[in-house]
Tab-separated table of C-alpha atoms and ligand atoms in Angstrom:
chain	number	residue	atom	x	y	z
A	1	MET	CA	35.003	-42.010	8.601
A	2	LYS	CA	31.353	-42.490	7.712
A	3	LYS	CA	30.409	-39.550	9.851
A	4	ALA	CA	33.051	-37.432	8.153
A	5	GLU	CA	31.664	-38.440	4.762
A	6	ARG	CA	28.193	-37.436	5.819
A	7	MET	CA	29.545	-34.104	6.944
A	8	VAL	CA	31.222	-33.571	3.607
A	9	ALA	CA	28.012	-34.519	1.813
A	10	ALA	CA	26.028	-32.163	4.003
A	11	LEU	CA	28.460	-29.360	3.307
A	12	PHE	CA	28.255	-30.106	-0.386
A	13	ILE	CA	24.468	-29.884	-0.322
A	14	LEU	CA	24.686	-26.676	1.655
A	15	SER	CA	26.988	-25.138	-0.871
A	16	LEU	CA	24.670	-26.308	-3.668
A	17	LEU	CA	21.779	-24.636	-1.883
A	18	ALA	CA	23.804	-21.493	-1.516
A	19	GLY	CA	24.558	-21.767	-5.205
A	20	CYS	CA	20.841	-21.882	-5.986
A	21	ASP	CA	20.428	-18.610	-4.197
A	22	LYS	CA	22.759	-16.885	-6.548
A	23	SER	CA	20.616	-15.383	-9.201
A	24	ASP	CA	22.527	-13.681	-11.944
A	25	GLY	CA	25.797	-14.429	-10.213
A	26	GLN	CA	25.114	-12.128	-7.319
A	27	GLU	CA	26.423	-13.051	-3.936
A	28	ALA	CA	24.160	-15.113	-1.762
A	29	VAL	CA	24.710	-12.753	1.154
A	30	SER	CA	21.479	-10.929	1.837
A	31	PRO	CA	21.764	-7.364	0.584
A	32	THR	CA	19.074	-6.366	3.055
A	33	GLU	CA	21.142	-7.486	5.983
A	34	ALA	CA	24.112	-5.604	4.648
A	35	HIS	CA	21.792	-2.688	4.084
A	36	HIS	CA	20.432	-2.583	7.601
A	37	ASP	CA	23.849	-3.138	9.124
A	38	SER	CA	25.247	-0.348	7.083
A	39	HIS	CA	22.489	1.965	8.293
A	40	ILE	CA	23.293	1.305	11.872
A	41	GLU	CA	26.991	0.613	11.929
A	42	HIS	CA	28.478	2.642	9.128
A	43	LYS	CA	28.081	6.206	8.053
A	44	SER	CA	26.901	5.630	4.531
A	45	GLU	CA	24.096	3.269	3.759
A	46	GLU	CA	24.632	2.708	0.091
A	47	HIS	CA	28.072	1.240	0.096
A	48	GLY	CA	27.091	-2.043	1.675
A	49	ASP	CA	24.720	-2.691	-1.200
A	50	ALA	CA	26.802	-1.111	-3.890
A	51	LYS	CA	29.455	-3.772	-3.430
A	52	ARG	CA	26.941	-6.409	-4.440
A	53	MET	CA	24.496	-4.553	-6.584
A	54	GLN	CA	25.325	-1.493	-8.596
A	55	ALA	CA	23.170	1.116	-10.211
A	56	VAL	CA	24.742	3.351	-12.792
A	57	PHE	CA	22.750	6.493	-13.588
A	58	SER	CA	23.235	8.324	-16.852
A	59	PHE	CA	21.431	10.789	-19.057
A	60	THR	CA	20.852	9.265	-22.473
A	61	THR	CA	20.112	12.747	-23.749
A	62	GLY	CA	23.538	14.087	-22.831
A	63	ALA	CA	23.958	16.516	-19.956
A	64	ALA	CA	20.698	17.318	-18.179
A	65	LYS	CA	19.672	20.954	-18.301
A	66	ALA	CA	17.194	22.742	-16.061
A	67	LYS	CA	13.622	22.913	-17.408
A	68	GLU	CA	14.472	20.767	-20.407
A	69	ASP	CA	13.376	17.221	-21.136
A	70	ALA	CA	15.997	14.648	-20.319
A	71	GLU	CA	16.008	10.896	-20.136
A	72	LEU	CA	17.571	9.103	-17.224
A	73	ALA	CA	18.813	5.544	-17.624
A	74	VAL	CA	19.504	3.290	-14.660
A	75	HIS	CA	21.658	0.225	-15.270
A	76	ILE	CA	21.500	-2.355	-12.526
A	77	THR	CA	24.405	-4.791	-12.396
A	78	ASP	CA	25.923	-7.207	-9.933
A	79	SER	CA	29.345	-6.698	-8.403
A	80	GLU	CA	30.996	-8.108	-11.545
A	81	GLY	CA	29.154	-5.751	-13.837
A	82	ASN	CA	26.729	-8.341	-15.215
A	83	PRO	CA	23.207	-7.030	-15.722
A	84	VAL	CA	20.646	-8.064	-13.136
A	85	ASN	CA	17.702	-9.147	-15.252
A	86	ASP	CA	14.911	-10.110	-12.928
A	87	PHE	CA	13.234	-7.872	-10.437
A	88	GLU	CA	10.379	-8.525	-8.095
A	89	LEU	CA	7.342	-6.347	-7.930
A	90	ASN	CA	7.751	-4.327	-4.794
A	91	HIS	CA	4.809	-2.098	-3.929
A	92	GLU	CA	3.471	-2.713	-7.436
A	93	LYS	CA	6.643	-1.538	-9.201
A	94	LEU	CA	9.947	-3.088	-10.287
A	95	LEU	CA	11.921	-0.004	-9.385
A	96	HIS	CA	11.156	3.103	-7.377
A	97	LEU	CA	13.178	6.189	-8.125
A	98	ILE	CA	13.426	9.048	-5.667
A	99	VAL	CA	14.888	12.359	-6.801
A	100	VAL	CA	15.731	15.136	-4.329
A	101	SER	CA	17.498	18.473	-4.630
A	102	GLU	CA	20.512	19.104	-2.439
A	103	ASP	CA	18.481	21.238	-0.008
A	104	LEU	CA	15.745	18.556	0.043
A	105	SER	CA	13.129	21.128	-0.997
A	106	TYR	CA	12.434	19.225	-4.223
A	107	PHE	CA	11.167	15.654	-3.993
A	108	SER	CA	9.939	13.376	-6.698
A	109	HIS	CA	8.930	9.703	-6.557
A	110	LEU	CA	8.919	8.095	-9.978
A	111	HIS	CA	8.707	4.728	-11.666
A	112	PRO	CA	11.024	4.214	-14.646
A	113	SER	CA	9.945	1.625	-17.169
A	114	TYR	CA	11.902	-1.593	-17.496
A	115	GLN	CA	13.642	-2.173	-20.813
A	116	GLY	CA	15.144	-5.583	-19.997
A	117	ASN	CA	18.825	-6.321	-19.464
A	118	GLY	CA	18.859	-4.506	-16.132
A	119	ILE	CA	18.069	-1.174	-17.777
A	120	PHE	CA	15.339	1.227	-16.672
A	121	ARG	CA	14.504	4.462	-18.435
A	122	LEU	CA	12.572	7.530	-17.436
A	123	PRO	CA	11.806	10.919	-18.965
A	124	LEU	CA	12.696	13.650	-16.478
A	125	ARG	CA	12.614	17.404	-16.210
A	126	PHE	CA	14.498	19.193	-13.457
A	127	PRO	CA	13.074	22.464	-12.127
A	128	ALA	CA	16.483	24.147	-11.777
A	129	GLY	CA	20.181	23.523	-12.101
A	130	GLY	CA	22.332	22.135	-9.309
A	131	LYS	CA	22.957	18.891	-7.534
A	132	TYR	CA	20.269	16.257	-7.203
A	133	LYS	CA	20.479	12.918	-5.511
A	134	VAL	CA	18.705	9.999	-7.119
A	135	PHE	CA	17.919	6.764	-5.330
A	136	ALA	CA	16.986	3.541	-7.057
A	137	ASP	CA	15.034	1.232	-4.778
A	138	PHE	CA	14.529	-2.297	-6.112
A	139	LYS	CA	14.390	-5.964	-5.228
A	140	PRO	CA	16.195	-8.446	-7.481
A	141	VAL	CA	14.564	-11.868	-7.740
A	142	GLY	CA	16.032	-13.984	-4.953
A	143	GLY	CA	17.575	-10.924	-3.332
A	144	ASN	CA	16.326	-8.339	-0.930
A	145	ASN	CA	15.472	-4.675	-0.987
A	146	THR	CA	18.387	-2.685	-2.299
A	147	THR	CA	18.827	1.055	-2.489
A	148	VAL	CA	21.592	2.727	-4.433
A	149	GLY	CA	21.932	6.494	-4.469
A	150	GLU	CA	24.050	8.857	-6.502
A	151	TRP	CA	24.477	12.612	-6.908
A	152	LEU	CA	23.786	13.998	-10.370
A	153	GLU	CA	24.605	17.414	-11.744
A	154	VAL	CA	22.017	19.394	-13.666
A	155	GLU	CA	23.128	22.345	-15.748
A	156	GLY	CA	21.408	25.688	-15.574
A	157	THR	CA	20.567	28.393	-13.103
A	158	THR	CA	20.500	27.143	-9.548
A	159	LEU	CA	17.919	28.325	-7.072
A	160	LYS	CA	18.948	29.696	-3.707
A	161	ALA	CA	19.083	26.763	-1.313
A	162	GLU	CA	16.157	26.692	1.065
A	163	ALA	CA	17.181	26.504	4.707
A	164	ILE	CA	15.848	23.321	6.194
A	165	GLN	CA	13.691	23.978	9.228
A	166	VAL	CA	12.567	21.466	11.772
A	167	ASP	CA	8.779	21.311	12.000
A	168	LEU	CA	8.038	21.911	15.643
A	169	GLY	CA	4.291	21.617	15.379
A	170	ARG	CA	3.794	18.309	13.660
A	171	VAL	CA	0.645	19.174	11.743
A	172	LYS	CA	0.530	19.973	8.038
A	173	GLU	CA	-2.313	21.014	5.820
A	174	VAL	CA	-2.234	19.514	2.342
A	175	GLU	CA	-5.154	19.475	-0.103
A	176	ASP	CA	-7.751	20.347	2.548
A	177	LYS	CA	-6.474	17.645	4.819
A	178	GLU	CA	-4.825	18.059	8.176
A	179	ILE	CA	-2.067	15.530	8.703
A	180	ALA	CA	-0.401	15.077	12.081
A	181	LEU	CA	2.792	13.136	12.637
A	182	SER	CA	3.613	11.523	15.965
A	183	PRO	CA	5.492	10.884	18.160
A	184	VAL	CA	7.056	14.308	18.590
A	185	LYS	CA	10.151	12.983	20.328
A	186	LEU	CA	12.282	10.738	18.138
A	187	LYS	CA	15.314	8.771	19.235
A	188	ALA	CA	18.052	7.270	17.099
A	189	ASN	CA	18.860	3.576	16.996
A	190	GLU	CA	15.565	2.260	18.174
A	191	GLU	CA	12.556	0.888	16.381
A	192	THR	CA	10.195	3.788	15.930
A	193	ALA	CA	6.575	3.726	14.855
A	194	LEU	CA	5.635	6.881	12.964
A	195	THR	CA	1.937	7.607	12.926
A	196	PHE	CA	0.271	9.864	10.390
A	197	SER	CA	-3.261	10.900	11.413
A	198	PHE	CA	-5.697	12.359	8.903
A	199	ARG	CA	-8.518	14.840	9.431
A	200	ASP	CA	-10.550	17.020	7.158
A	201	ALA	CA	-8.999	20.471	7.551
A	202	ARG	CA	-12.366	22.205	7.507
A	203	THR	CA	-14.732	19.917	9.388
A	204	LYS	CA	-11.990	18.378	11.584
A	205	GLU	CA	-13.574	15.017	11.012
A	206	GLN	CA	-11.313	12.019	10.844
A	207	ILE	CA	-10.604	10.656	7.398
A	208	THR	CA	-11.339	6.957	7.219
A	209	ASP	CA	-11.429	6.367	3.473
A	210	LEU	CA	-7.767	6.563	2.503
A	211	GLU	CA	-7.145	4.518	-0.613
A	212	PRO	CA	-4.249	2.150	-1.211
A	213	TYR	CA	-1.291	3.857	-2.831
A	214	LEU	CA	1.141	1.467	-4.515
A	215	GLY	CA	-0.680	-1.412	-2.881
A	216	ALA	CA	-0.396	-0.162	0.670
A	217	THR	CA	-1.810	2.435	3.000
A	218	GLY	CA	0.940	4.815	1.939
A	219	HIS	CA	4.544	5.173	0.982
A	220	VAL	CA	7.086	6.871	3.220
A	221	VAL	CA	10.602	7.974	2.300
A	222	ILE	CA	13.045	9.320	4.873
A	223	LEU	CA	16.389	10.965	4.153
A	224	SER	CA	18.979	12.402	6.479
A	225	ARG	CA	19.711	16.107	5.992
A	226	ASP	CA	22.758	15.338	3.816
A	227	ALA	CA	20.850	12.640	1.895
A	228	GLY	CA	23.490	10.165	3.048
A	229	HIS	CA	20.948	7.914	4.734
A	230	TYR	CA	17.916	6.590	2.905
A	231	LEU	CA	15.656	4.790	5.317
A	232	HIS	CA	13.444	1.877	4.498
A	233	VAL	CA	10.041	2.266	6.017
A	234	HIS	CA	7.404	-0.400	6.359
A	235	PRO	CA	3.701	0.094	7.012
A	236	LEU	CA	2.462	-1.714	10.109
A	237	ASP	CA	-0.971	-2.275	8.629
A	238	GLU	CA	-0.865	-2.226	4.841
A	239	ALA	CA	-4.643	-2.195	4.619
A	240	SER	CA	-5.425	0.746	6.895
A	241	THR	CA	-7.807	3.290	5.373
A	242	GLY	CA	-7.294	5.830	8.136
A	243	PRO	CA	-7.624	7.846	10.204
A	244	GLU	CA	-4.147	6.548	11.050
A	245	ALA	CA	-1.338	5.164	8.934
A	246	ARG	CA	1.580	3.703	10.876
A	247	PHE	CA	5.099	2.975	9.681
A	248	VAL	CA	8.118	1.471	11.368
A	249	THR	CA	11.698	2.548	10.915
A	250	SER	CA	14.898	3.170	12.834
A	251	PHE	CA	16.914	6.369	12.545
A	252	PRO	CA	20.606	5.401	12.312
A	253	GLN	CA	21.981	8.418	14.159
A	254	PRO	CA	20.829	11.671	15.758
A	255	GLY	CA	20.297	14.603	13.428
A	256	ILE	CA	17.842	16.216	11.083
A	257	TYR	CA	15.788	14.076	8.720
A	258	LYS	CA	13.152	14.845	6.169
A	259	ILE	CA	10.150	12.550	5.916
A	260	TRP	CA	7.823	12.457	2.923
A	261	GLY	CA	4.581	10.578	3.417
A	262	GLN	CA	2.569	9.805	0.300
A	263	PHE	CA	-1.046	8.820	0.501
A	264	GLN	CA	-4.037	8.555	-1.746
A	265	HIS	CA	-7.457	9.975	-1.003
A	266	ARG	CA	-10.347	10.196	-3.452
A	267	GLY	CA	-8.168	9.364	-6.415
A	268	LYS	CA	-5.492	11.912	-5.631
A	269	VAL	CA	-1.980	11.284	-4.307
A	270	ILE	CA	-0.807	13.743	-1.687
A	271	THR	CA	2.763	14.212	-0.479
A	272	VAL	CA	3.223	15.393	3.088
A	273	PRO	CA	6.704	16.521	4.104
A	274	PHE	CA	7.956	16.804	7.675
A	275	VAL	CA	11.392	17.837	8.881
A	276	VAL	CA	12.245	16.242	12.202
A	277	GLN	CA	15.032	16.345	14.724
A	278	VAL	CA	16.118	12.955	15.973
A	279	GLU	CA	17.852	12.878	19.365
B	1	CU	CU1	7.622	4.060	-5.983
């Protein structure tokens, strides 16, 4: 009997502890775990999170039109629709917003300002009409990294979709820098270290004075061709200043992915895109 009582007490304490974990009424289940599982086991990565945490995107300025100023609002709520109020700084920001065009030729990484009450706002201007996917990447206090994505429609003339082409040579030249991405062969469903190597395009000398960008050696975003998978990427050495910057991820399934690496050198942020085929 005594033992049973202790068990009950222990269970009670456990459930109290679980209760403490619930900030803003969100479920105590780790969104990150759901997130990673959903990458690997299900087709769409967002749904696992969306059940617990929701982001509603809207234009406060009415319908967004190409080449006109618009304002995007992002409302973050829990599964019951209550606003999530507290966010942790994650890479120096409360929320990272990624905007891509349907053909992935347009990429923008932005930081909306927090208004309180789970609402973020951001002035935006789209280069053309068409479909864009926006991703909100945030970390509620007591929760884990969450990414919610949604397609938005922008009015106006659409540009001809650019055909996505796999980069066979993995070297790009951006702002007088030569950036190489390795390894060349990528396999799905295994932990993969992506290495960006930096050289001066003219002198071919290695670049060893990369500056921190958003508090780390760089910021990498990876999307599957259909923008259905948004991959979380973590730097291996946050303090590296070059010539190499290494990041770890896992591609959920074979296919084409686009990778955008963002780095800072001599006060300037550069974005390096690579299109890769994952076997
Ligand atoms: Cu960001």
